[in-house]
PDB file of C-alpha atoms and ligand atoms in Angstrom:
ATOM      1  CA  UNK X 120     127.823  73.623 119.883  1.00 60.00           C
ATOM      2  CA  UNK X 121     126.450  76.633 121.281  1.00 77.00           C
ATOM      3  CA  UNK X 122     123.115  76.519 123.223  1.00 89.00           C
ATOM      4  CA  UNK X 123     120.001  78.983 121.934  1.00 92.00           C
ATOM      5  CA  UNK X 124     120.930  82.786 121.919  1.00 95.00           C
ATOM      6  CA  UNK X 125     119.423  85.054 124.852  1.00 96.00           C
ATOM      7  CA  UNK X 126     116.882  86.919 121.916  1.00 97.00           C
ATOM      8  CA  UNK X 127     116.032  83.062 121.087  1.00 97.00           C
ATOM      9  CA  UNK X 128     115.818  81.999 124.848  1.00 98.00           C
ATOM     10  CA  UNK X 129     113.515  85.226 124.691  1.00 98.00           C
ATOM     11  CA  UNK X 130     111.821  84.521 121.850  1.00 98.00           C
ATOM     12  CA  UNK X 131     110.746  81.156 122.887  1.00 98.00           C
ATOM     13  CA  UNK X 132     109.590  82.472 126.364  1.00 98.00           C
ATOM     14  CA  UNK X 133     107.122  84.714 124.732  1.00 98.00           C
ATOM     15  CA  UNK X 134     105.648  82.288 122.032  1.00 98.00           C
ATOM     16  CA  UNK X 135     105.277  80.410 125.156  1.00 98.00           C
ATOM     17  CA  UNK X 136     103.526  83.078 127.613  1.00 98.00           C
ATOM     18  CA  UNK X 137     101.235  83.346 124.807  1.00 98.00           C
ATOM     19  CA  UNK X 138     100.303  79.759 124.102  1.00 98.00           C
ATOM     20  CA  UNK X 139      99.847  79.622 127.779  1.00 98.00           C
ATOM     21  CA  UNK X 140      97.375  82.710 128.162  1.00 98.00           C
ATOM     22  CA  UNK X 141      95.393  81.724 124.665  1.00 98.00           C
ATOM     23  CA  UNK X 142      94.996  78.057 126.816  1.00 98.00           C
ATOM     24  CA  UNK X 143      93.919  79.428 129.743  1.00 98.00           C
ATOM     25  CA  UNK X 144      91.434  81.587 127.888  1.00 98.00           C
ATOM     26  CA  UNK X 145      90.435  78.303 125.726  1.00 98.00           C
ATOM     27  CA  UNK X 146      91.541  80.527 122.563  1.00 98.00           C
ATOM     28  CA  UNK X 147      93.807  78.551 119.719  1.00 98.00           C
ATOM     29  CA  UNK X 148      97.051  79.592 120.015  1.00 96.00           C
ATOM     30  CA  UNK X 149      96.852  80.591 116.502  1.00 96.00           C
ATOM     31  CA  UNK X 150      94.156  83.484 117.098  1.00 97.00           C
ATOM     32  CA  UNK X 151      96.858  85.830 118.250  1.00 98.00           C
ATOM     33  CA  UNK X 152      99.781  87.391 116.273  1.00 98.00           C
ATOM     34  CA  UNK X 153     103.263  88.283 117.863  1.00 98.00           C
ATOM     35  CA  UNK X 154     103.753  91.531 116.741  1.00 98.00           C
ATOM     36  CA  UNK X 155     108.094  91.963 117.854  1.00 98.00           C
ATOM     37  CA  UNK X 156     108.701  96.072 118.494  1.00 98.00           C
ATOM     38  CA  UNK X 157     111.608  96.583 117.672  1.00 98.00           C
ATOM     39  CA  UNK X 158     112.274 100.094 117.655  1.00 97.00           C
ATOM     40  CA  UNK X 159     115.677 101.447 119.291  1.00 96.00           C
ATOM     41  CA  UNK X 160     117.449  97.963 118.149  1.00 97.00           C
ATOM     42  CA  UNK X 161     119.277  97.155 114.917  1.00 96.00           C
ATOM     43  CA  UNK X 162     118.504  95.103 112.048  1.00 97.00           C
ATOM     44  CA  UNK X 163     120.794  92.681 112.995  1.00 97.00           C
ATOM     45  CA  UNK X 164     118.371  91.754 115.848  1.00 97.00           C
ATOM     46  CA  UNK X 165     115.552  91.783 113.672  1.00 98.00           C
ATOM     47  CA  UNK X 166     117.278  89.671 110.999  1.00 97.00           C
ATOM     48  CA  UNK X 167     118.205  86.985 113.679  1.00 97.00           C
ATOM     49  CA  UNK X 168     114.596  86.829 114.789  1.00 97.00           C
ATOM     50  CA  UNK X 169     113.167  86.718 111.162  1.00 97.00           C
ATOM     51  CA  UNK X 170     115.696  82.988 110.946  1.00 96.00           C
ATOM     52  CA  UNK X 171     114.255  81.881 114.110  1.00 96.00           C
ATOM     53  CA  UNK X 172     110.627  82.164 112.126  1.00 96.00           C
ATOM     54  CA  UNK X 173     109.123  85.750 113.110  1.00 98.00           C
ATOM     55  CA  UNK X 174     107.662  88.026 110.547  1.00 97.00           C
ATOM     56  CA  UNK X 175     105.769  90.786 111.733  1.00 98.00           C
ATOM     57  CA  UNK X 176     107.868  93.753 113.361  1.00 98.00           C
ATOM     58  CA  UNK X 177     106.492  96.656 115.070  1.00 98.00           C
ATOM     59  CA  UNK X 178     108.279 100.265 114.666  1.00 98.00           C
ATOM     60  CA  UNK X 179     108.105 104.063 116.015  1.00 97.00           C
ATOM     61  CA  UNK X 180     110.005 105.892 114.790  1.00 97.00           C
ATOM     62  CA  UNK X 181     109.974 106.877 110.853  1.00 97.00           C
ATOM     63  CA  UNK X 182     113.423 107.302 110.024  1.00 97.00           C
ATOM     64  CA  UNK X 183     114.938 104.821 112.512  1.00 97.00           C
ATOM     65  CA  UNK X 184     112.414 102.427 111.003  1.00 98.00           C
ATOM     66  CA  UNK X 185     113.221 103.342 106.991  1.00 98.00           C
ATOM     67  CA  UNK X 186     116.721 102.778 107.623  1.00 97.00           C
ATOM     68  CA  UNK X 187     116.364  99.360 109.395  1.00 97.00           C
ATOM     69  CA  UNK X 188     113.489  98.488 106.681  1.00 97.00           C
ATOM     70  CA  UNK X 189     116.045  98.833 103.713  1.00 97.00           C
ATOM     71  CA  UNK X 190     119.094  97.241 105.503  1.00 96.00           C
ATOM     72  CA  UNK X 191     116.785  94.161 106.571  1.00 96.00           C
ATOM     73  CA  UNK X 192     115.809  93.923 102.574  1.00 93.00           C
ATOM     74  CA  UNK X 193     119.337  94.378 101.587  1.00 91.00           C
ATOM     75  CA  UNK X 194     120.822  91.524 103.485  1.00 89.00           C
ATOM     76  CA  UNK X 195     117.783  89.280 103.557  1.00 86.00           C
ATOM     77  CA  UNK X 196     118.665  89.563  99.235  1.00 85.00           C
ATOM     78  CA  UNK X 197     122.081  89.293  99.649  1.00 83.00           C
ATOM     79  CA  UNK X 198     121.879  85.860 102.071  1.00 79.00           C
ATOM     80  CA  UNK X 199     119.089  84.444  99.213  1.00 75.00           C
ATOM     81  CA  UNK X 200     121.705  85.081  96.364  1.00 72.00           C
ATOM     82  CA  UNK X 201     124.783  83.376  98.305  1.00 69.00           C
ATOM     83  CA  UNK X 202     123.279  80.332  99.844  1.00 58.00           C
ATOM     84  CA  UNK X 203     121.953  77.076  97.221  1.00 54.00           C
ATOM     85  CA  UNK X 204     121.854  74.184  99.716  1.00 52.00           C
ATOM     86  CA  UNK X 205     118.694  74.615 101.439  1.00 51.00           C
ATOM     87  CA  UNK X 206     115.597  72.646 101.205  1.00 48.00           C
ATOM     88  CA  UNK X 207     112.728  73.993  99.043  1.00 46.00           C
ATOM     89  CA  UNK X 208     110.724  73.924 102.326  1.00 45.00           C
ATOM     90  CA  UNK X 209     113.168  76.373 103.973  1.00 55.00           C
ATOM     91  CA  UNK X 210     113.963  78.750 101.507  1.00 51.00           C
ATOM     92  CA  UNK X 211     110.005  79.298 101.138  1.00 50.00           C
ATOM     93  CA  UNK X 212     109.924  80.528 104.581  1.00 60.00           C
ATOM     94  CA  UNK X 213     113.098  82.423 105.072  1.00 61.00           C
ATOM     95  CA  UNK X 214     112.250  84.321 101.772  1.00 67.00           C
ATOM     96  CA  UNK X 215     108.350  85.337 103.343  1.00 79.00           C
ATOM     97  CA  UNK X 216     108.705  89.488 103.343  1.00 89.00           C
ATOM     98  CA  UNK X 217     109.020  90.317 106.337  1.00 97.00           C
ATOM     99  CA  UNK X 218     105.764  92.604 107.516  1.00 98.00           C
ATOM    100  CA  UNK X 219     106.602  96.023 108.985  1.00 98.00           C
ATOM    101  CA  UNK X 220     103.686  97.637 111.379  1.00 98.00           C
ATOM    102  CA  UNK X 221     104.082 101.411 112.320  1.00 98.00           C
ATOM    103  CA  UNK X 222     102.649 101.989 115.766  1.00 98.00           C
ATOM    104  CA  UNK X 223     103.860 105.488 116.936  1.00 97.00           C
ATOM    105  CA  UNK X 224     102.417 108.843 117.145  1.00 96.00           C
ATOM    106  CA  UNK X 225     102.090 110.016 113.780  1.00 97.00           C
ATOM    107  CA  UNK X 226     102.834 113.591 112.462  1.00 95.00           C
ATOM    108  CA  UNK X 227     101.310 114.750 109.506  1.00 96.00           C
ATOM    109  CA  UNK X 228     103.920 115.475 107.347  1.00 97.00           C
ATOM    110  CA  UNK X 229     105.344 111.993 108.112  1.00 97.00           C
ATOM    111  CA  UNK X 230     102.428 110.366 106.212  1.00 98.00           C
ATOM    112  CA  UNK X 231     104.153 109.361 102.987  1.00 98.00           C
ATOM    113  CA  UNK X 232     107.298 107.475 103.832  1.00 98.00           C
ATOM    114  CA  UNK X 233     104.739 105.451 106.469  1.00 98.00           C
ATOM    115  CA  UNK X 234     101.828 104.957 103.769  1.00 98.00           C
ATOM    116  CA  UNK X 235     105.075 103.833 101.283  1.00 98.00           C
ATOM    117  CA  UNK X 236     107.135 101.593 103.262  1.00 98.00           C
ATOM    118  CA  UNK X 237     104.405  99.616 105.881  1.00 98.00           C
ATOM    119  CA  UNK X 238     102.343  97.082 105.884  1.00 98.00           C
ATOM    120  CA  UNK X 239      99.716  98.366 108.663  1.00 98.00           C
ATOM    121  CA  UNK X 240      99.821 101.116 110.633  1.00 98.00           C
ATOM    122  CA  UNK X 241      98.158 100.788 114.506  1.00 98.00           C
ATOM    123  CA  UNK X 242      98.218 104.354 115.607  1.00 98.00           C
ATOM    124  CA  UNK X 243      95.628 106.452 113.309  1.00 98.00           C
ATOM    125  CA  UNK X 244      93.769 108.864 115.726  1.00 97.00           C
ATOM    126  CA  UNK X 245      92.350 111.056 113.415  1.00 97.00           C
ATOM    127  CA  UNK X 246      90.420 111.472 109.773  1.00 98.00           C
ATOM    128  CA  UNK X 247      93.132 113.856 108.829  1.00 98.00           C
ATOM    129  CA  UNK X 248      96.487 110.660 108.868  1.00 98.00           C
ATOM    130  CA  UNK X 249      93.663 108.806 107.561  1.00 98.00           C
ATOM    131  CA  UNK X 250      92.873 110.709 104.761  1.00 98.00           C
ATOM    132  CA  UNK X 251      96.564 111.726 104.349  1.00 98.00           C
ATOM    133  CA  UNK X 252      97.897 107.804 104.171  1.00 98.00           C
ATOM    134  CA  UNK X 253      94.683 106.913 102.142  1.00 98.00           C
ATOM    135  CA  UNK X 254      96.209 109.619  99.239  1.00 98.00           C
ATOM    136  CA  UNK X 255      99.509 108.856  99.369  1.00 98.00           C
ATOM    137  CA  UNK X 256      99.427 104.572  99.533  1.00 98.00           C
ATOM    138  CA  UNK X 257     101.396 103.410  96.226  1.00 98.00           C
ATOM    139  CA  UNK X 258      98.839 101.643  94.434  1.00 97.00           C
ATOM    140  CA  UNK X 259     100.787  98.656  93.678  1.00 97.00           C
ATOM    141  CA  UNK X 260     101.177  98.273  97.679  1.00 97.00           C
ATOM    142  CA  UNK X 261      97.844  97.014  97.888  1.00 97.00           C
ATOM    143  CA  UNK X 262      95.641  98.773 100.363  1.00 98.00           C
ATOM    144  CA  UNK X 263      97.275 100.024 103.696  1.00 98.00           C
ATOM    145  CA  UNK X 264      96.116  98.227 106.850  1.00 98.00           C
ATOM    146  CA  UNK X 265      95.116 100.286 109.646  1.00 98.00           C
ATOM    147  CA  UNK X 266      93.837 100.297 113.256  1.00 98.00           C
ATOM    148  CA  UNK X 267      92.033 103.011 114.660  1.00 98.00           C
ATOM    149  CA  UNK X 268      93.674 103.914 118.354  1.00 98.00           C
ATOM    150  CA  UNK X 269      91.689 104.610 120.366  1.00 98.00           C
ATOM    151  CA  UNK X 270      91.905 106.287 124.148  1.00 97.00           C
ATOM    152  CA  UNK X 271      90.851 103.624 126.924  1.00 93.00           C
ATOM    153  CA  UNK X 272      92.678 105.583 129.505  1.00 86.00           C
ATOM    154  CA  UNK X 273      90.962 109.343 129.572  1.00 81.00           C
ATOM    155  CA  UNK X 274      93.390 111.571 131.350  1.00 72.00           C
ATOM    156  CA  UNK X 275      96.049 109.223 131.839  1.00 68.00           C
ATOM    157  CA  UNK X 276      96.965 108.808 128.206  1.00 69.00           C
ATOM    158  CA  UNK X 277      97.080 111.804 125.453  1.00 74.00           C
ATOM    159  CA  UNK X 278      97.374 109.466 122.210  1.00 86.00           C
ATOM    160  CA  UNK X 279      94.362 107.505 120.524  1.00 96.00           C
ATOM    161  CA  UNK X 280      90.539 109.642 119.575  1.00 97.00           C
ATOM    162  CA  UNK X 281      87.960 109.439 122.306  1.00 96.00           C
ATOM    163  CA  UNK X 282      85.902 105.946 122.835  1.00 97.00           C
ATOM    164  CA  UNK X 283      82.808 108.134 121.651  1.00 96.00           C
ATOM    165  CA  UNK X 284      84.950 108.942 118.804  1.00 97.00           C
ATOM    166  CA  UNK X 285      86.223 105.756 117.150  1.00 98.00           C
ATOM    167  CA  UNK X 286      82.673 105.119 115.518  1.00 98.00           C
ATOM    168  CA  UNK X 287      82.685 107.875 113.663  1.00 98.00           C
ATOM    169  CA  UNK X 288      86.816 107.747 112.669  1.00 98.00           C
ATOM    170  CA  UNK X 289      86.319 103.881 111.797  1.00 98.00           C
ATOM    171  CA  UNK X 290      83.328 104.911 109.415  1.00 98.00           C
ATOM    172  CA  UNK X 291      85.588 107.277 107.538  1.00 98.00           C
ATOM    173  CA  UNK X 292      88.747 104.409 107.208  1.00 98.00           C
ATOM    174  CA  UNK X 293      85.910 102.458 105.640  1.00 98.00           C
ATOM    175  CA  UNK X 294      85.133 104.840 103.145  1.00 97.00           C
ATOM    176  CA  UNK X 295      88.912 105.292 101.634  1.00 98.00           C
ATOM    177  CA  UNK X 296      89.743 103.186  99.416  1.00 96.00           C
ATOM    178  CA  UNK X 297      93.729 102.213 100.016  1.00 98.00           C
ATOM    179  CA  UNK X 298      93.078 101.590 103.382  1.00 98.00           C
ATOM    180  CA  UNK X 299      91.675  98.268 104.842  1.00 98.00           C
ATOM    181  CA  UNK X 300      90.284  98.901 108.396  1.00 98.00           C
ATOM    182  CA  UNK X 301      91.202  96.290 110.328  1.00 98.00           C
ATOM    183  CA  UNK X 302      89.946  96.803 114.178  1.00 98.00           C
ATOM    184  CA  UNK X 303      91.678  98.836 117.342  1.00 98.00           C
ATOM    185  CA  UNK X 304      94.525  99.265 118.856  1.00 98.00           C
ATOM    186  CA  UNK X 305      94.783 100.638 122.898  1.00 97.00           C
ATOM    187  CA  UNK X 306      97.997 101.332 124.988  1.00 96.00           C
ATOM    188  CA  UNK X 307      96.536 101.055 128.491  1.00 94.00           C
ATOM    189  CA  UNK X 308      98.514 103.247 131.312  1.00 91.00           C
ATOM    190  CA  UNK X 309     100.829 101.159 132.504  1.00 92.00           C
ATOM    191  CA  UNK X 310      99.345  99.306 135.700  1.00 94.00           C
ATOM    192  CA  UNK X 311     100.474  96.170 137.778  1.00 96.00           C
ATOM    193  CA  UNK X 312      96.852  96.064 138.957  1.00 97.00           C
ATOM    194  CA  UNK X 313      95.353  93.292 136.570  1.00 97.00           C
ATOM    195  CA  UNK X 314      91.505  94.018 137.435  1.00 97.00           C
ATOM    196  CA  UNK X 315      92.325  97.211 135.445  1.00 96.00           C
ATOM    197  CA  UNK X 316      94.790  95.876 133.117  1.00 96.00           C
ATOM    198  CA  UNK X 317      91.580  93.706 132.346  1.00 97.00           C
ATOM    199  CA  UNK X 318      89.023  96.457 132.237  1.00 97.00           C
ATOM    200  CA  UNK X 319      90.691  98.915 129.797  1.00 96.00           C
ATOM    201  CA  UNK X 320      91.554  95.903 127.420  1.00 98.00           C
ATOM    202  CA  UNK X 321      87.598  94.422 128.190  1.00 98.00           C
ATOM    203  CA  UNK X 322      86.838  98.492 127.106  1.00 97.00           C
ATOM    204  CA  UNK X 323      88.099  97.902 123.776  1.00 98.00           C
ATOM    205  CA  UNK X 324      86.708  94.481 122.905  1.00 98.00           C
ATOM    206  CA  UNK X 325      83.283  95.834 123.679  1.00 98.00           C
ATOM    207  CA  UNK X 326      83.902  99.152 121.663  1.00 98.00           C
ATOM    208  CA  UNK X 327      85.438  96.580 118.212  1.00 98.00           C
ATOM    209  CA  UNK X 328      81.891  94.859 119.411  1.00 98.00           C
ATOM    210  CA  UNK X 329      79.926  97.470 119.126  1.00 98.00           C
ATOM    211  CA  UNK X 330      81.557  99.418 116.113  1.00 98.00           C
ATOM    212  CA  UNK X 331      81.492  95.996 113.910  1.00 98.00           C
ATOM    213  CA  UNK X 332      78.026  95.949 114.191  1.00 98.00           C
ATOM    214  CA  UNK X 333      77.924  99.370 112.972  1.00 97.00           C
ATOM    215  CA  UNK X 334      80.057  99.043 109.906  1.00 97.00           C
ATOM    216  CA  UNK X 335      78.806  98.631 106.015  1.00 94.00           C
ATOM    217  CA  UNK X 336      79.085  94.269 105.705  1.00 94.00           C
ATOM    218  CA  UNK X 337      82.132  93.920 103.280  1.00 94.00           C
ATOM    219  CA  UNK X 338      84.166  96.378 106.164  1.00 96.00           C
ATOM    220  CA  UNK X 339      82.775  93.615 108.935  1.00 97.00           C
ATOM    221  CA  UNK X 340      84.760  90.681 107.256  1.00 96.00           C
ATOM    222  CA  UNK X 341      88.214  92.432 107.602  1.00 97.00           C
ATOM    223  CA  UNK X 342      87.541  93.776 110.972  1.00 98.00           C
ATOM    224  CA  UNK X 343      88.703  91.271 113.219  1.00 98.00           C
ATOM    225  CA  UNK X 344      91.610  93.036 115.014  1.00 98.00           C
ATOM    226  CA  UNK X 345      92.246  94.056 118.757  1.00 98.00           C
ATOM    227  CA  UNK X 346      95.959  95.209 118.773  1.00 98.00           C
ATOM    228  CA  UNK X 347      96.415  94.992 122.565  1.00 98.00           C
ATOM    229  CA  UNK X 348      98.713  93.685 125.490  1.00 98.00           C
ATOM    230  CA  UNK X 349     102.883  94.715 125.591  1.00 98.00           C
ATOM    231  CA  UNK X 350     105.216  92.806 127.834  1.00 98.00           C
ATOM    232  CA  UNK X 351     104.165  93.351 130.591  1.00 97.00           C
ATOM    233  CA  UNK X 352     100.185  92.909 130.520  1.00 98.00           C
ATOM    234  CA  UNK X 353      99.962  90.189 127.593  1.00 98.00           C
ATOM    235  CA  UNK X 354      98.087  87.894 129.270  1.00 98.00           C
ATOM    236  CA  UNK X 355      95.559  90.145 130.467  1.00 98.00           C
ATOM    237  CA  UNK X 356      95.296  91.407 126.732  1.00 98.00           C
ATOM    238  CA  UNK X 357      94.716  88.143 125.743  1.00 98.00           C
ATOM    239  CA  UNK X 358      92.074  87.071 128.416  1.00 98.00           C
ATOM    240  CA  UNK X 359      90.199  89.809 127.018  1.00 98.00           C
ATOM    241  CA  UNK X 360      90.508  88.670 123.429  1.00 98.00           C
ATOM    242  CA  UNK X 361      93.893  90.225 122.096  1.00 98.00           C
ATOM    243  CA  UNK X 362      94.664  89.165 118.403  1.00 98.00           C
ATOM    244  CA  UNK X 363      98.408  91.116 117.921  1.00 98.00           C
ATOM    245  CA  UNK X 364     100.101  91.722 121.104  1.00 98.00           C
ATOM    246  CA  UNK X 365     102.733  94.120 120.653  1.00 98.00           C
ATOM    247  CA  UNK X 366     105.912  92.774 122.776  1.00 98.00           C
ATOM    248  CA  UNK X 367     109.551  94.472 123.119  1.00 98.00           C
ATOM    249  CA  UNK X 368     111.340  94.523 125.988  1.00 98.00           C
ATOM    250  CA  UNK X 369     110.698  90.775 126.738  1.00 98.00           C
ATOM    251  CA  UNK X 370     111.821  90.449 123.650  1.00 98.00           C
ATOM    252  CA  UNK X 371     114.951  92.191 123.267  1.00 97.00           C
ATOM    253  CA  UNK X 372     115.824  93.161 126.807  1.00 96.00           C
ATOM    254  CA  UNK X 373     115.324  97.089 128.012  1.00 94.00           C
ATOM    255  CA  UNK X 374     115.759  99.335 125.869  1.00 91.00           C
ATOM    256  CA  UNK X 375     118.521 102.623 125.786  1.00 76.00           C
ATOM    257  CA  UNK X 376     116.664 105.855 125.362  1.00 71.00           C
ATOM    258  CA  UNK X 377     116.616 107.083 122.231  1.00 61.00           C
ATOM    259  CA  UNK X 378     118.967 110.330 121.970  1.00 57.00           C
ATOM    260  CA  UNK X 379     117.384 113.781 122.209  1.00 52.00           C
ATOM    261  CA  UNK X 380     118.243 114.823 118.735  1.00 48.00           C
ATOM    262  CA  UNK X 381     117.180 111.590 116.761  1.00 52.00           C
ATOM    263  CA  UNK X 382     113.775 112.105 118.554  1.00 50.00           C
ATOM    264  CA  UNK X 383     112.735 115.417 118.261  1.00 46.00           C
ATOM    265  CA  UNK X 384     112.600 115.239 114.350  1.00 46.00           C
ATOM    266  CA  UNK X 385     110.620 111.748 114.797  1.00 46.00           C
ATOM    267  CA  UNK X 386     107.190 110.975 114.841  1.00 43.00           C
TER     268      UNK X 386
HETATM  269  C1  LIG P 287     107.274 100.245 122.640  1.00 65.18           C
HETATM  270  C2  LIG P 287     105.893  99.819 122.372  1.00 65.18           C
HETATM  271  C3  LIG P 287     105.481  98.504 122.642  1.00 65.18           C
HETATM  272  C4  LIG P 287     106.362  97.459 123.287  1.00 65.18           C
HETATM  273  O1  LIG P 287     106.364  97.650 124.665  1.00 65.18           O
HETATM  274  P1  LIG P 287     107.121  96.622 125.656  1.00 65.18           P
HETATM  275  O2  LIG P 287     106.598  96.992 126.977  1.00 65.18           O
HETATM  276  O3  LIG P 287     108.576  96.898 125.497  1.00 65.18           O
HETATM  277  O4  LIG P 287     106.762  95.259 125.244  1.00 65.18           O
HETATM  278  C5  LIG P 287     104.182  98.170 122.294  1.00 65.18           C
HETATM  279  N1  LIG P 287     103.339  99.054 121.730  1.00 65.18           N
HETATM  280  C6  LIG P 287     103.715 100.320 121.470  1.00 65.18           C
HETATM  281  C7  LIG P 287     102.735 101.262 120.845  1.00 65.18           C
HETATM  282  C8  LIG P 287     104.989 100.748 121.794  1.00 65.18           C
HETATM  283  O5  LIG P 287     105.331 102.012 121.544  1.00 65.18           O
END
């Protein structure tokens, strides 16, 4: 027999970093989502994770992402139409869909294949994408789910609108239609300092605060996300009330850089 795979030695270690932080924060383990990035690695990864139970993938890249989307459908079909022998129990949950999140910069004219082939989408900074993925959401998809990003850092980051901002661009998800708002997302500066890990993630809990008391009452029932903490910083995230923390690397290991010609087309 051969013992668990590194990815599920990994895998375990993070379900378990999280249960730990959501107990030390007296939070139920359930209250936060793993969210498993998996941009720059191949399907195959993400299939081998989706057997050990996980669902929800995180992507950056458009066309990297399409292509990995369709293979993962292709073979998830092909294993349901080989394999008979399972329990009813099992095949249930093998066959969930697997739920794709885009969390990248995103460029205007990348709108469609994003508002066609994800689930949610973590990284709208302005009324324009919003407006944009709003229009072009197949109807039969169901309403997009989005997170504004917002800009906890100031000069240290360029991505995500202003904290002064994300009122005003939450207010306009609300109004459209295909999309569900469905909180804030921050990506911090990277720090080792945890008193500031803390405050930029305590920044954005205060701003979901404040902006869910601003929002029309049927918007305040689906607004109950704060897309924060990576690998390195997930506890702090989740100290500070983190419900999707968005982990790679301690996931899959580092990753290679992406080559210069797959991502200057990419957004
Ligand atoms: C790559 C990425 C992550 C994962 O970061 P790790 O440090 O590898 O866990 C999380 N969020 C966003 C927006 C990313 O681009």
């Amino acid at each position: 027999m051969n013992g668990p795979s590194p990815l599920q030695q990994n895998y375990e270690r993070v379900l378990a970093r999280i249960d730990r932080a959501c107990e030390a924060a007296a939070r139920a383990p359930a209250s936060v989502r793993l969210l498993a990035v998996s941009k720059t690695f191949p399907a195959a990864d993400v299939l081998a994770l989706a057997a050990l139970g996980q669902r929800a993938f995180g992507e950056n890249y458009v066309q990297e992402a399409l292509d990995k989307i369709s293979a993962c459908r292709d073979e998830r079909s092909r294993d349901r139409d080989d394999d008979g022998g399972d329990t009813r129990a099992t095949v249930a949950d093998r066959d969930a869909p697997l739920e794709w999140h885009f969390i990248g910069p995103i460029q205007s004219n990348k709108t469609r294949p994003i508002a066609e082939h994800f689930d949610w989408v973590h990284s709208v900074d302005r009324e324009k994408i919003a407006r944009r993925l709003a229009d072009q959401r197949p109807d039969a998809r169901g309403p997009l789910q989005v997170c504004v990003q917002v800009n906890v850092s100031g000069e240290a980051s360029k991505s995500g609108v202003a904290p002064g901002d994300a009122l005003a661009l939450a207010q306009a998800c609300t109004a459209l239609p295909s999309l569900q708002l469905r909180g804030l997302t921050a990506i911090p500066e990277p720090t080792d300092d945890e008193a500031l890990q803390r405050r930029r993630f305590a920044e954005l809990r205060r701003l979901h605060g404040r902006i869910r008391s601003e929002l029309p009452a049927d918007a305040v029932r689906h607004f109950d996300t704060l897309s924060m903490g990576m690998s390195a910083d997930l506890e702090s995230a989740i100290a500070e009330g983190a419900t999707i923390v968005r982990i790679g690397t301690a996931l899959f290991g580092r990753r290679r850089p992406l080559r210069a010609d797959r991502v200057k087309g990419q957004g």
